[in-house]
PDB file of C-alpha atoms and ligand atoms in Angstrom:
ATOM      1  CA  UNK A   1      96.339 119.333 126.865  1.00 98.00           C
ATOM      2  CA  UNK A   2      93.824 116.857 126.431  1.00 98.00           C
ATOM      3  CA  UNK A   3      93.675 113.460 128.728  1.00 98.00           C
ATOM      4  CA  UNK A   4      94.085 109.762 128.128  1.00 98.00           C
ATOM      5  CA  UNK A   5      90.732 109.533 128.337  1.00 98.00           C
ATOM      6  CA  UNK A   6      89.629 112.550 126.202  1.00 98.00           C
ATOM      7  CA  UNK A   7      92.042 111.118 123.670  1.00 99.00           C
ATOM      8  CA  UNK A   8      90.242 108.019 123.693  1.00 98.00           C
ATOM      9  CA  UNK A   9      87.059 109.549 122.748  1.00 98.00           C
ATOM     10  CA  UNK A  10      87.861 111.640 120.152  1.00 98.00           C
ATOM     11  CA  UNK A  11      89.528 107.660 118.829  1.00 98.00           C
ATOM     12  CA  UNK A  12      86.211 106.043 118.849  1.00 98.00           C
ATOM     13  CA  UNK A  13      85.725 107.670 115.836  1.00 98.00           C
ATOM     14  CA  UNK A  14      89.134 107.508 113.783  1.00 98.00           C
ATOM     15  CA  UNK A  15      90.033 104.240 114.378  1.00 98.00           C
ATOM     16  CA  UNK A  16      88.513 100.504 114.625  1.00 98.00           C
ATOM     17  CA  UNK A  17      88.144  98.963 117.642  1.00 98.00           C
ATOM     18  CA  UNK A  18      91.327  96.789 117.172  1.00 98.00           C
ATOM     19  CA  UNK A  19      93.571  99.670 116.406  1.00 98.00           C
ATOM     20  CA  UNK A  20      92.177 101.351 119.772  1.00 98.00           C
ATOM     21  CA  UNK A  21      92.907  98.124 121.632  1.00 98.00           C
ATOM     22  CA  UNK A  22      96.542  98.152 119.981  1.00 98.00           C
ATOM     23  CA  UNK A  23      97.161 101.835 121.207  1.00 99.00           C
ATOM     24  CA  UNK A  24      95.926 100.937 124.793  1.00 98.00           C
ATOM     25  CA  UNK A  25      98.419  98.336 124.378  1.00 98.00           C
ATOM     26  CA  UNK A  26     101.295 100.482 123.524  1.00 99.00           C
ATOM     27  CA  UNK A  27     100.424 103.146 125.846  1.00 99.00           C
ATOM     28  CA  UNK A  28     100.550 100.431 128.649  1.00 98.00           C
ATOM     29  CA  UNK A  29     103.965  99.530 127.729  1.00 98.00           C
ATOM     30  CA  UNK A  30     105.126 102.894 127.218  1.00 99.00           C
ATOM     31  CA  UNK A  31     104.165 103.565 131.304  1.00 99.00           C
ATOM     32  CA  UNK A  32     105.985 100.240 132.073  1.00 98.00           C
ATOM     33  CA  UNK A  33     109.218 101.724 130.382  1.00 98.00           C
ATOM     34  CA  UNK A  34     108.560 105.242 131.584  1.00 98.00           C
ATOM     35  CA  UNK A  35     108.771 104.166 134.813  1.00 98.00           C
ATOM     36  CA  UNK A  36     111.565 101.749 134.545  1.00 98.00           C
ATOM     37  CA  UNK A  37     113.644 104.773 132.731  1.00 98.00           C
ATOM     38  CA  UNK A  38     112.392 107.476 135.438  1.00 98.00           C
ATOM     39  CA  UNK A  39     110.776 109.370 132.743  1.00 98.00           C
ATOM     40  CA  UNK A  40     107.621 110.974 133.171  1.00 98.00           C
ATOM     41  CA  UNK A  41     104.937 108.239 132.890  1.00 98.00           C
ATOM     42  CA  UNK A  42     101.869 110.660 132.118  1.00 98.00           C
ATOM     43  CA  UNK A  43     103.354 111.847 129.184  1.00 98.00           C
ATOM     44  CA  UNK A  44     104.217 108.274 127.916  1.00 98.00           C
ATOM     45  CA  UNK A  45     100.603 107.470 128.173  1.00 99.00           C
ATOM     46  CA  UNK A  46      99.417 110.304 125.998  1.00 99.00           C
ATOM     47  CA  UNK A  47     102.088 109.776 123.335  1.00 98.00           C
ATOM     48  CA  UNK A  48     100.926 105.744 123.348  1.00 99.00           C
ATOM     49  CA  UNK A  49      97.058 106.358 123.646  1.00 99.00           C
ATOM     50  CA  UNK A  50      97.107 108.577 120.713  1.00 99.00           C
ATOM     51  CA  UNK A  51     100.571 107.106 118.269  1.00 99.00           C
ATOM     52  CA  UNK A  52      98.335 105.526 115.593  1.00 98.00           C
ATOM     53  CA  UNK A  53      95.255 108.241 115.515  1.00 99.00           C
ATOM     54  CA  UNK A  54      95.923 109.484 112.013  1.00 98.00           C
ATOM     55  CA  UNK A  55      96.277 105.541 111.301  1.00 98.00           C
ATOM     56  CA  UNK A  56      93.182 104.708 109.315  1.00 98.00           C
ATOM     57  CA  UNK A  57      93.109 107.710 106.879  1.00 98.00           C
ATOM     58  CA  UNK A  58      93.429 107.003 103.668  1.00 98.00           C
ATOM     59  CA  UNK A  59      96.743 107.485 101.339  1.00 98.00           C
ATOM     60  CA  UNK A  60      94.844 110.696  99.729  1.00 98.00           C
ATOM     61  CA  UNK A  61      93.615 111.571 102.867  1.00 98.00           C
ATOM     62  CA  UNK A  62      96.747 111.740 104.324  1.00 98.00           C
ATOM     63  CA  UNK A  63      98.630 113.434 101.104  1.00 98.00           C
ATOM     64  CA  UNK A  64      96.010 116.149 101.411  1.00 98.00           C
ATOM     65  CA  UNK A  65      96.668 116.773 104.996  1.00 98.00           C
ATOM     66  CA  UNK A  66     100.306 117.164 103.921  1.00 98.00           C
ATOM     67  CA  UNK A  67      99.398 119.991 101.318  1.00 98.00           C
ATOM     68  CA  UNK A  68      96.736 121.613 102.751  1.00 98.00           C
ATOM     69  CA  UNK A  69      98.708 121.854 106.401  1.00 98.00           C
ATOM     70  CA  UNK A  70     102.599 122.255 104.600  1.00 98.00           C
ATOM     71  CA  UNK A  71     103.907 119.262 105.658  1.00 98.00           C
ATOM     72  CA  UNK A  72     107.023 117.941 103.712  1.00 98.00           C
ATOM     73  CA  UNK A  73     106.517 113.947 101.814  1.00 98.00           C
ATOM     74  CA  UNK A  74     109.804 112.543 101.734  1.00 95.00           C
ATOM     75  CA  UNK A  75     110.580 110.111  99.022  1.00 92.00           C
ATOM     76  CA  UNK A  76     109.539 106.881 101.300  1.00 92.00           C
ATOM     77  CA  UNK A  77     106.224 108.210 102.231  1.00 96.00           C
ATOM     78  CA  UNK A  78     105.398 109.462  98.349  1.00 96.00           C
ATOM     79  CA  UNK A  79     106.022 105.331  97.575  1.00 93.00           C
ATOM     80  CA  UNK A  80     104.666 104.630 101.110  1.00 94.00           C
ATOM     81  CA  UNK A  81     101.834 106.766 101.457  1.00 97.00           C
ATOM     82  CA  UNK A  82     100.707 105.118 105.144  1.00 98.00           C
ATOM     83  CA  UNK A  83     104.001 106.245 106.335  1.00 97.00           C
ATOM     84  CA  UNK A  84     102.305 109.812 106.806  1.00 98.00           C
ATOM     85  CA  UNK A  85     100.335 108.325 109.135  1.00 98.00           C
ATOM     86  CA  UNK A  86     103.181 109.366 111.756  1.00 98.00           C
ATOM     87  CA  UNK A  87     103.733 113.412 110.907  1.00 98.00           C
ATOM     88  CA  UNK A  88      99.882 113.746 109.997  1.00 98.00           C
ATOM     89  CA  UNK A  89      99.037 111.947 113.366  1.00 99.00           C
ATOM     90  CA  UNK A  90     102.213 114.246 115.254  1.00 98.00           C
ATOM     91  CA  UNK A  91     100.595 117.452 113.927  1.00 98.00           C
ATOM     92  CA  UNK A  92      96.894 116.415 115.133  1.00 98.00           C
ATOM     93  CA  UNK A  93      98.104 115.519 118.665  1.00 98.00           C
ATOM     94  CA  UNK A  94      99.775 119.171 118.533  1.00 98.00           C
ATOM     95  CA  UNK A  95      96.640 120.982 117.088  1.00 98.00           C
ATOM     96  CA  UNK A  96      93.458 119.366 118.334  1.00 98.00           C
ATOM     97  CA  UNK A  97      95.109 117.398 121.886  1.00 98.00           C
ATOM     98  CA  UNK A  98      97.288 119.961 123.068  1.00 98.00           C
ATOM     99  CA  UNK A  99     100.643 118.266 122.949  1.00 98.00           C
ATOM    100  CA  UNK A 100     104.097 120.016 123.059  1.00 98.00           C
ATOM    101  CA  UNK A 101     106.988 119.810 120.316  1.00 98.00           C
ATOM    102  CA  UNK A 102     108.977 116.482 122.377  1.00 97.00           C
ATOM    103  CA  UNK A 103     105.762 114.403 122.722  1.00 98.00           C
ATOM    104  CA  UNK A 104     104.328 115.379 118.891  1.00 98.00           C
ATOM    105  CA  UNK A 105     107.494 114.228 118.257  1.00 98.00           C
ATOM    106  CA  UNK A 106     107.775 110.742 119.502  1.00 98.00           C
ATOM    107  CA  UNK A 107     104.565 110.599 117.188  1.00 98.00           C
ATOM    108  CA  UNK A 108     106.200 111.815 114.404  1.00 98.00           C
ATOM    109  CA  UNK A 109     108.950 109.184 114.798  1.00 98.00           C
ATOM    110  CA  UNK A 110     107.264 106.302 116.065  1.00 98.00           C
ATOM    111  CA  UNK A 111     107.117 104.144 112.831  1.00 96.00           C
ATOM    112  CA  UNK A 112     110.510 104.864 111.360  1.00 96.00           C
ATOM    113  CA  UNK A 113     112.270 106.241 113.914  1.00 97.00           C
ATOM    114  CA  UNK A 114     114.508 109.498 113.609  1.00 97.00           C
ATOM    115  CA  UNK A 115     118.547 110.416 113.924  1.00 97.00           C
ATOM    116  CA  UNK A 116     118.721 111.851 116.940  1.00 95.00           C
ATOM    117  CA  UNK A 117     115.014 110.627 119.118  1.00 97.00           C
ATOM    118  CA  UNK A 118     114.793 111.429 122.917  1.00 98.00           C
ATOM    119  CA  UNK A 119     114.016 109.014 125.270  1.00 98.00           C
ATOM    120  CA  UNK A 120     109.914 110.047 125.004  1.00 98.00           C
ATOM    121  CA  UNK A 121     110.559 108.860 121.479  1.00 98.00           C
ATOM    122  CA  UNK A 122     112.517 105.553 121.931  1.00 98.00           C
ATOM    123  CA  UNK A 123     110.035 104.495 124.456  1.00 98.00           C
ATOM    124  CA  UNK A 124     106.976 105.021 121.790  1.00 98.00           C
ATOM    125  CA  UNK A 125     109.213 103.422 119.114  1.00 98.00           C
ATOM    126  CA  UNK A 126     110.061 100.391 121.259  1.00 98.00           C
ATOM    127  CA  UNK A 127     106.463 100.075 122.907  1.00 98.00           C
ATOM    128  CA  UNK A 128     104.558  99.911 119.426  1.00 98.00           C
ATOM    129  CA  UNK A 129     106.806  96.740 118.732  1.00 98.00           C
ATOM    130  CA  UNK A 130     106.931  95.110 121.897  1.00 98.00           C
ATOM    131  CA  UNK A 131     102.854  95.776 123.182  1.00 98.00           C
ATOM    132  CA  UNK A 132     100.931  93.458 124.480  1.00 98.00           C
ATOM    133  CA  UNK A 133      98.737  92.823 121.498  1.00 98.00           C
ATOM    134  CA  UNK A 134     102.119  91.801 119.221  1.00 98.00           C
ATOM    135  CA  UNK A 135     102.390  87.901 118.665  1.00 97.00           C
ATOM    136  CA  UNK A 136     105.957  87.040 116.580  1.00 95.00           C
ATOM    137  CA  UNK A 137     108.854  85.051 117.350  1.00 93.00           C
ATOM    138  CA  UNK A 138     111.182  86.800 119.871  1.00 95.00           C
ATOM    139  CA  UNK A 139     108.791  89.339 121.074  1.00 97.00           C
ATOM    140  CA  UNK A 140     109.311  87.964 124.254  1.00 98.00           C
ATOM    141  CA  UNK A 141     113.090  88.508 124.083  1.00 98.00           C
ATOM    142  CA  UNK A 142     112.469  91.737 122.830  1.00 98.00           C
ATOM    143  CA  UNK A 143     109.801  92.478 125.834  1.00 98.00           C
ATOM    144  CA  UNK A 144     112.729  91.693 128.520  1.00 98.00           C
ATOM    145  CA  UNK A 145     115.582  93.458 126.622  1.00 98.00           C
ATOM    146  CA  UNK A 146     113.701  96.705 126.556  1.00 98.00           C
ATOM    147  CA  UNK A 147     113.870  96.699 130.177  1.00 98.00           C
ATOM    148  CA  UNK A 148     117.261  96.448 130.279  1.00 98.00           C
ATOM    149  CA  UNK A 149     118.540  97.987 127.437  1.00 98.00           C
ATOM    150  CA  UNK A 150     117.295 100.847 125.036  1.00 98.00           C
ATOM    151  CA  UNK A 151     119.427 101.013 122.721  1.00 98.00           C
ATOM    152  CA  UNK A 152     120.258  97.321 121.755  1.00 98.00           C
ATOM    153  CA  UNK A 153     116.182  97.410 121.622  1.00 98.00           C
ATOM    154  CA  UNK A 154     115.984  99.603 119.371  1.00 98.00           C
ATOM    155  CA  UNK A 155     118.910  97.710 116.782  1.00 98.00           C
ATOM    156  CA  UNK A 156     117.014  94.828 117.291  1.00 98.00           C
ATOM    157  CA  UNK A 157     113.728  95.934 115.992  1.00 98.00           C
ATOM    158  CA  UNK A 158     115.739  97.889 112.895  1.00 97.00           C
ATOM    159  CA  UNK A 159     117.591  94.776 112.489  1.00 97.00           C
ATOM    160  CA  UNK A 160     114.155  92.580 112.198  1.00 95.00           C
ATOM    161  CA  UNK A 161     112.566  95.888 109.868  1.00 95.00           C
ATOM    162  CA  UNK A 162     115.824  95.312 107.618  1.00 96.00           C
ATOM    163  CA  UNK A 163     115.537  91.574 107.608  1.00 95.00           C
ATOM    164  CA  UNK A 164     111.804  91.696 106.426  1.00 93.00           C
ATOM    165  CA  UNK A 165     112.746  94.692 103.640  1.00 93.00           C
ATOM    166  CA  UNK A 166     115.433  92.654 102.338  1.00 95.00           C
ATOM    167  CA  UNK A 167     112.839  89.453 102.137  1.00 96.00           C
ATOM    168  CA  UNK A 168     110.589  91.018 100.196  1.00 95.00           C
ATOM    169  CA  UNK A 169     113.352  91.970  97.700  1.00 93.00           C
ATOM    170  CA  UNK A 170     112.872  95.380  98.443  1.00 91.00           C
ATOM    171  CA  UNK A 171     115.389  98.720  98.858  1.00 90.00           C
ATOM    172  CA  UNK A 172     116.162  99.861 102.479  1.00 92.00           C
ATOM    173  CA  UNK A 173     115.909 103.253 102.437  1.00 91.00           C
ATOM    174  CA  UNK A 174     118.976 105.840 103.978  1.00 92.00           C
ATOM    175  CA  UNK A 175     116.963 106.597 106.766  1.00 92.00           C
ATOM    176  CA  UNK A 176     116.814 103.268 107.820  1.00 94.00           C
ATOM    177  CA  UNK A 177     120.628 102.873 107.570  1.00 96.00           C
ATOM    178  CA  UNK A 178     121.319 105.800 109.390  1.00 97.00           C
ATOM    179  CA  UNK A 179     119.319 105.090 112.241  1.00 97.00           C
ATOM    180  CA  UNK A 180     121.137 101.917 112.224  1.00 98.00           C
ATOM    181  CA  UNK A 181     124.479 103.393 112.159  1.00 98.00           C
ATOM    182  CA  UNK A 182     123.856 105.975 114.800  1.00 98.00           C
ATOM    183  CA  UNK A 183     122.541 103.094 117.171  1.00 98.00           C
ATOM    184  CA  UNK A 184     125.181 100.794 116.505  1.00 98.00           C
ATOM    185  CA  UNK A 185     127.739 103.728 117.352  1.00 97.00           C
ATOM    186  CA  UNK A 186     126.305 104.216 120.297  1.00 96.00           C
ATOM    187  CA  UNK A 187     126.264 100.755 121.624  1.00 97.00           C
ATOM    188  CA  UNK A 188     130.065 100.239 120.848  1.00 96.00           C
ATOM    189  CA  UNK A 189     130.927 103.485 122.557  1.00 92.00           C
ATOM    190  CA  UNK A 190     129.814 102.678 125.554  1.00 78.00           C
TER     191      UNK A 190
HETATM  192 FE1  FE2 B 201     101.773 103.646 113.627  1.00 54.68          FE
HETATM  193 FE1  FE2 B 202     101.097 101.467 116.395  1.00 54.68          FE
END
């Protein structure tokens, strides 16, 4: 498997310098959590360094990588083509850097989560909202929640997605709701 800092090479050349700054960010939040949550923190790195590296490809870019690789394009991604950007950037990290089914994974996840996620995966989903980089109102809520709580995190941030879909007058799609649901569950059976 490749290293953080292998990874970040091979970036220099896929994504702008901002983006790269954004995944350092993540991947610094994603130790934080890691090692708040006992989980293994050089593995959180390497999911966060290299979430977004399939991130500046173009929609046909990315729809060819889907055909020429076999990889299924759900109905959100065929109206949302930069939603690829997740299972196009999940299969890269397996092929070219190395990385095992749970970590490509968390990749493969990180933008509209998944029904059921392991913690590898909640920690990249939380960390790209919460980075450093981020500037909205409440990410600082958000930032101290997330060490307390995963879950409620996590229906906070599909709470705000929701919020912003229904704004812009626009349909929230079943996965969305069902990710909802099963976190929502899971809070009140505790
Ligand atoms: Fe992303
Ligand atoms: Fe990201």
């Amino acid at each position: 498997m490749k290293t953080v800092d292998e990874i970040i090479e091979i970036l220099k050349s896929r994504i702008s310098e901002k983006r790269l700054y954004h995944s350092k960010c993540v991947m610094n939040s994603c130790i934080e959590l890691a090692r708040i949550y006992g989980e293994d923190e050089e593995k959180l790195a390497l999911v966060g360094i290299a979430h977004d590296n399939a991130r500046e490809m173009t929609d046909d870019e990315l729809v060819n990588y889907c055909n020429v690789n076999n990889i299924e394009i759900d109905e959100d991604e065929k109206t949302n083509p930069v939603l690829l950007h997740a299972k196009v950037g999940a299969n890269i990290a397996k092929v070219e850097f190395g990385f095992p089914e749970n970590m490509a994974n968390a990749i493969k996840y990180h933008t509209v989560g998944n029904v059921p996620m392991d913690r590898i995966s909640e920690i990249l989903f939380i960390s790209d909202s919460i980075s450093e980089d981020r500037k909205y109102d409440g990410v600082d809520k958000l930032r101290e929640l997330a060490k307390k709580d995963i879950d409620k995190t996590i229906l906070e941030i599909i709470d705000s997605t929701i919020e912003l879909i229904k704004s812009r007058n626009k349909t929230i799609s079943e996965n969305t709701l069902k990710l909802r649901k099963y976190y929502s569950d899971k809070i009140n059976n505790k």
